[in-house]
mmCIF file of C-alpha atoms in Angstrom:
data_model
loop_
_atom_site.group_PDB
_atom_site.id
_atom_site.type_symbol
_atom_site.label_atom_id
_atom_site.label_comp_id
_atom_site.label_asym_id
_atom_site.label_seq_id
_atom_site.Cartn_x
_atom_site.Cartn_y
_atom_site.Cartn_z
ATOM 1 C CA MET A 212 22.101 0.041 -14.293
ATOM 2 C CA ALA A 213 24.634 2.410 -15.832
ATOM 3 C CA PHE A 214 23.745 6.090 -15.851
ATOM 4 C CA GLU A 215 25.197 8.800 -18.090
ATOM 5 C CA SER A 216 24.810 11.712 -15.666
ATOM 6 C CA THR A 217 23.840 12.574 -12.109
ATOM 7 C CA GLU A 218 20.586 14.072 -13.436
ATOM 8 C CA GLU A 219 19.585 10.649 -14.779
ATOM 9 C CA VAL A 220 20.367 9.090 -11.388
ATOM 10 C CA GLU A 221 18.235 11.694 -9.603
ATOM 11 C CA LEU A 222 15.326 11.292 -12.036
ATOM 12 C CA ASP A 223 15.429 7.524 -11.581
ATOM 13 C CA MET A 224 15.514 7.927 -7.781
ATOM 14 C CA GLU A 225 12.553 10.321 -7.864
ATOM 15 C CA GLU A 226 10.518 7.937 -10.013
ATOM 16 C CA ARG A 227 11.271 4.943 -7.774
ATOM 17 C CA MET A 228 10.529 6.909 -4.590
ATOM 18 C CA THR A 229 7.191 8.037 -6.052
ATOM 19 C CA LYS A 230 6.342 4.396 -6.747
ATOM 20 C CA SER A 231 7.175 3.533 -3.120
ATOM 21 C CA ILE A 232 4.848 6.288 -1.909
ATOM 22 C CA GLU A 233 2.058 5.058 -4.217
ATOM 23 C CA SER A 234 2.559 1.542 -2.866
ATOM 24 C CA VAL A 235 2.169 2.811 0.711
ATOM 25 C CA LYS A 236 -1.052 4.642 -0.261
ATOM 26 C CA LYS A 237 -2.449 1.529 -1.954
ATOM 27 C CA ASN A 238 -1.600 -0.719 1.008
ATOM 28 C CA LEU A 239 -3.147 1.729 3.486
ATOM 29 C CA THR A 240 -6.473 1.729 1.605
ATOM 30 C CA THR A 241 -6.846 -1.949 2.453
ATOM 31 C CA ILE A 242 -6.886 -1.205 6.191
ATOM 32 C CA ARG A 243 -10.459 -0.836 7.228
ATOM 33 C CA THR A 244 -11.848 2.026 9.213
ATOM 34 C CA GLY A 245 -15.319 2.065 10.755
ATOM 35 C CA ARG A 246 -16.972 2.761 7.385
ATOM 36 C CA ALA A 247 -17.694 0.394 4.526
ATOM 37 C CA ASN A 248 -15.186 0.807 1.695
ATOM 38 C CA PRO A 249 -14.821 -1.623 -1.240
ATOM 39 C CA SER A 250 -11.037 -1.157 -1.315
ATOM 40 C CA ILE A 251 -10.641 -3.141 1.932
ATOM 41 C CA LEU A 252 -11.198 -6.252 -0.205
ATOM 42 C CA ASP A 253 -8.524 -5.335 -2.785
ATOM 43 C CA LEU A 254 -5.865 -7.649 -1.371
ATOM 44 C CA VAL A 255 -8.242 -10.582 -0.787
ATOM 45 C CA LYS A 256 -7.566 -13.246 -3.411
ATOM 46 C CA VAL A 257 -9.889 -16.121 -4.289
ATOM 47 C CA ASP A 258 -8.605 -19.389 -5.743
ATOM 48 C CA TYR A 259 -10.451 -19.291 -9.080
ATOM 49 C CA TYR A 260 -9.695 -22.242 -11.370
ATOM 50 C CA GLY A 261 -6.269 -22.654 -9.805
ATOM 51 C CA SER A 262 -5.113 -19.040 -9.872
ATOM 52 C CA PRO A 263 -5.443 -16.422 -7.116
ATOM 53 C CA THR A 264 -7.844 -13.766 -8.396
ATOM 54 C CA PRO A 265 -8.830 -10.476 -6.689
ATOM 55 C CA ILE A 266 -12.511 -10.340 -5.694
ATOM 56 C CA ASN A 267 -13.068 -7.094 -7.622
ATOM 57 C CA GLN A 268 -12.213 -8.944 -10.865
ATOM 58 C CA MET A 269 -14.783 -11.673 -10.339
ATOM 59 C CA ALA A 270 -17.653 -9.774 -8.734
ATOM 60 C CA SER A 271 -19.147 -6.325 -8.455
ATOM 61 C CA ILE A 272 -18.743 -4.780 -5.010
ATOM 62 C CA SER A 273 -21.177 -2.110 -3.888
ATOM 63 C CA VAL A 274 -21.804 -0.068 -0.738
ATOM 64 C CA PRO A 275 -25.552 0.089 -0.008
ATOM 65 C CA ASN A 276 -24.947 1.993 3.257
ATOM 66 C CA SER A 277 -22.056 3.098 5.459
ATOM 67 C CA GLN A 278 -21.967 -0.160 7.433
ATOM 68 C CA GLN A 279 -22.440 -2.761 4.675
ATOM 69 C CA LEU A 280 -20.809 -4.114 1.510
ATOM 70 C CA THR A 281 -22.537 -6.335 -1.023
ATOM 71 C CA ILE A 282 -20.672 -8.623 -3.393
ATOM 72 C CA SER A 283 -22.448 -9.889 -6.478
ATOM 73 C CA PRO A 284 -20.281 -12.538 -8.230
ATOM 74 C CA PHE A 285 -20.433 -12.772 -12.012
ATOM 75 C CA ASP A 286 -20.195 -16.571 -11.668
ATOM 76 C CA LYS A 287 -22.525 -17.785 -8.890
ATOM 77 C CA SER A 288 -20.584 -21.062 -8.513
ATOM 78 C CA VAL A 289 -17.713 -19.267 -6.744
ATOM 79 C CA MET A 290 -19.794 -17.746 -3.935
ATOM 80 C CA GLY A 291 -18.502 -20.277 -1.399
ATOM 81 C CA ASP A 292 -14.897 -19.632 -2.449
ATOM 82 C CA ILE A 293 -15.322 -15.850 -2.130
ATOM 83 C CA GLU A 294 -16.933 -16.280 1.275
ATOM 84 C CA ARG A 295 -14.097 -18.574 2.432
ATOM 85 C CA ALA A 296 -11.407 -16.138 1.178
ATOM 86 C CA ILE A 297 -12.999 -13.250 3.103
ATOM 87 C CA VAL A 298 -13.231 -15.289 6.306
ATOM 88 C CA GLU A 299 -9.615 -16.494 5.967
ATOM 89 C CA SER A 300 -8.317 -12.968 5.305
ATOM 90 C CA ASP A 301 -7.130 -11.002 8.317
ATOM 91 C CA LEU A 302 -9.925 -8.428 8.044
ATOM 92 C CA GLY A 303 -12.184 -9.725 10.814
ATOM 93 C CA LEU A 304 -15.276 -9.728 8.570
ATOM 94 C CA ASN A 305 -18.125 -12.270 8.523
ATOM 95 C CA PRO A 306 -19.848 -12.583 5.136
ATOM 96 C CA ASN A 307 -23.497 -13.661 4.814
ATOM 97 C CA ASN A 308 -24.343 -15.641 1.690
ATOM 98 C CA ASP A 309 -27.991 -15.647 0.594
ATOM 99 C CA GLY A 310 -27.380 -17.635 -2.599
ATOM 100 C CA ASP A 311 -27.567 -14.558 -4.832
ATOM 101 C CA ILE A 312 -25.277 -11.996 -3.237
ATOM 102 C CA ILE A 313 -22.865 -11.900 -0.321
ATOM 103 C CA ARG A 314 -23.497 -9.255 2.319
ATOM 104 C CA ILE A 315 -20.775 -8.101 4.669
ATOM 105 C CA ASN A 316 -21.788 -6.051 7.672
ATOM 106 C CA ILE A 317 -18.912 -3.867 8.804
ATOM 107 C CA PRO A 318 -18.909 -4.008 12.597
ATOM 108 C CA ALA A 319 -17.855 -1.055 14.693
ATOM 109 C CA ILE A 320 -14.162 -1.384 15.473
ATOM 110 C CA THR A 321 -13.254 -2.153 19.094
ATOM 111 C CA GLU A 322 -10.495 -0.233 20.846
ATOM 112 C CA ASP A 323 -8.181 -3.276 20.749
ATOM 113 C CA ARG A 324 -8.779 -3.740 17.036
ATOM 114 C CA ARG A 325 -8.075 -0.031 16.463
ATOM 115 C CA LYS A 326 -4.703 -0.443 18.181
ATOM 116 C CA GLU A 327 -3.920 -3.452 15.960
ATOM 117 C CA LEU A 328 -4.861 -1.418 12.876
ATOM 118 C CA LEU A 329 -2.617 1.443 14.045
ATOM 119 C CA LYS A 330 0.275 -1.028 14.295
ATOM 120 C CA GLN A 331 -0.498 -2.218 10.755
ATOM 121 C CA CYS A 332 -0.497 1.399 9.510
ATOM 122 C CA LYS A 333 2.864 2.070 11.157
ATOM 123 C CA SER A 334 4.282 -1.166 9.723
ATOM 124 C CA ILE A 335 3.158 -0.298 6.191
ATOM 125 C CA GLY A 336 4.631 3.198 6.579
ATOM 126 C CA GLU A 337 7.914 1.772 7.872
ATOM 127 C CA ASP A 338 8.113 -0.650 4.925
ATOM 128 C CA GLY A 339 7.638 2.310 2.592
ATOM 129 C CA LYS A 340 10.395 4.278 4.312
ATOM 130 C CA VAL A 341 12.766 1.300 4.108
ATOM 131 C CA SER A 342 12.001 1.052 0.396
ATOM 132 C CA VAL A 343 12.753 4.768 -0.078
ATOM 133 C CA ARG A 344 16.022 4.403 1.839
ATOM 134 C CA ASN A 345 17.031 1.452 -0.346
ATOM 135 C CA VAL A 346 16.409 3.614 -3.407
ATOM 136 C CA ARG A 347 18.608 6.329 -1.853
ATOM 137 C CA ARG A 348 21.383 3.816 -1.192
ATOM 138 C CA ASP A 349 21.258 2.628 -4.826
ATOM 139 C CA GLY A 350 21.416 6.226 -6.064
ATOM 140 C CA VAL A 351 24.342 7.175 -3.848
ATOM 141 C CA ASP A 352 26.183 4.005 -4.928
ATOM 142 C CA SER A 353 25.622 4.884 -8.602
ATOM 143 C CA VAL A 354 26.962 8.404 -8.059
ATOM 144 C CA LYS A 355 30.028 7.075 -6.193
ATOM 145 C CA LYS A 356 30.734 4.602 -9.007
ATOM 146 C CA MET A 357 30.543 7.453 -11.534
ATOM 147 C CA GLU A 358 32.969 9.483 -9.409
ATOM 148 C CA LYS A 359 35.337 6.523 -9.049
ATOM 149 C CA ALA A 360 35.269 5.910 -12.808
ATOM 150 C CA GLY A 361 36.192 9.548 -13.368
ATOM 151 C CA ASP A 362 32.930 10.453 -15.149
ATOM 152 C CA ILE A 363 32.146 13.219 -12.637
ATOM 153 C CA GLY A 364 34.140 15.312 -10.203
ATOM 154 C CA GLU A 365 34.065 15.198 -6.416
ATOM 155 C CA ASP A 366 32.003 18.417 -6.148
ATOM 156 C CA GLU A 367 29.337 17.164 -8.539
ATOM 157 C CA SER A 368 29.274 13.866 -6.658
ATOM 158 C CA LYS A 369 28.729 15.581 -3.287
ATOM 159 C CA GLY A 370 26.079 17.897 -4.750
ATOM 160 C CA SER A 371 24.201 14.989 -6.289
ATOM 161 C CA GLN A 372 24.357 13.010 -3.035
ATOM 162 C CA ASP A 373 22.919 16.035 -1.190
ATOM 163 C CA ASP A 374 20.088 16.270 -3.745
ATOM 164 C CA ILE A 375 19.344 12.561 -3.338
ATOM 165 C CA GLN A 376 19.268 13.001 0.465
ATOM 166 C CA LYS A 377 16.841 15.950 0.155
ATOM 167 C CA LEU A 378 14.608 13.863 -2.115
ATOM 168 C CA THR A 379 14.724 11.019 0.424
ATOM 169 C CA ASP A 380 13.802 13.354 3.300
ATOM 170 C CA LYS A 381 10.890 14.766 1.290
ATOM 171 C CA SER A 382 9.599 11.260 0.460
ATOM 172 C CA VAL A 383 9.907 10.081 4.075
ATOM 173 C CA LYS A 384 7.983 13.179 5.266
ATOM 174 C CA GLU A 385 5.256 12.478 2.698
ATOM 175 C CA ILE A 386 4.946 8.855 3.847
ATOM 176 C CA ASP A 387 4.764 10.027 7.478
ATOM 177 C CA SER A 388 1.926 12.445 6.680
ATOM 178 C CA ILE A 389 0.009 9.793 4.691
ATOM 179 C CA VAL A 390 0.319 7.328 7.598
ATOM 180 C CA LYS A 391 -0.676 10.020 10.123
ATOM 181 C CA ASN A 392 -3.845 10.805 8.123
ATOM 182 C CA LYS A 393 -4.748 7.113 7.956
ATOM 183 C CA GLU A 394 -4.140 6.724 11.701
ATOM 184 C CA LYS A 395 -6.465 9.681 12.330
ATOM 185 C CA ASP A 396 -9.058 7.990 10.108
ATOM 186 C CA VAL A 397 -8.721 4.692 12.012
ATOM 187 C CA MET A 398 -9.034 6.374 15.410
ATOM 188 C CA THR A 399 -12.162 8.334 14.434
ATOM 189 C CA VAL A 400 -15.146 6.606 16.026
#
């Protein structure tokens, strides 16, 4: 993508880094803690007439108490498929189908499972940081190309690269704090 000025490069970098941070937040909500939360089912897809469909688009999910989720499908014929998708997901949940709704009791998390979830949190955070660093690399490359083409001077190039690095550091710190909060949440019994 060709940019007109270093400001455009920096704005583009900021926007892409913000999207990376949002992606990390979204992925972390799918990691379950000890409490029932409908968002843990967000990434579970059900094969519905040949296309993978998120559960929240084919059923209403409610939280009757802190240790239970109930799923009420709009189309009762897919209850078995929803149940199978939940079992096959890597969430460690066992759904109970009573023919009308599916109940999921959220078991207390064991210490081993907590450690696995911590590893998942760290992995998601690391993926986010890699994404942010890739954005930084693209931005620095764009600025260097502009300098090489003679569109900007060496001083402006260095200043812009410093700004991009500061933006990267800020984004990485934000991802670290988001992951740390989620880890605290996971470790709370």
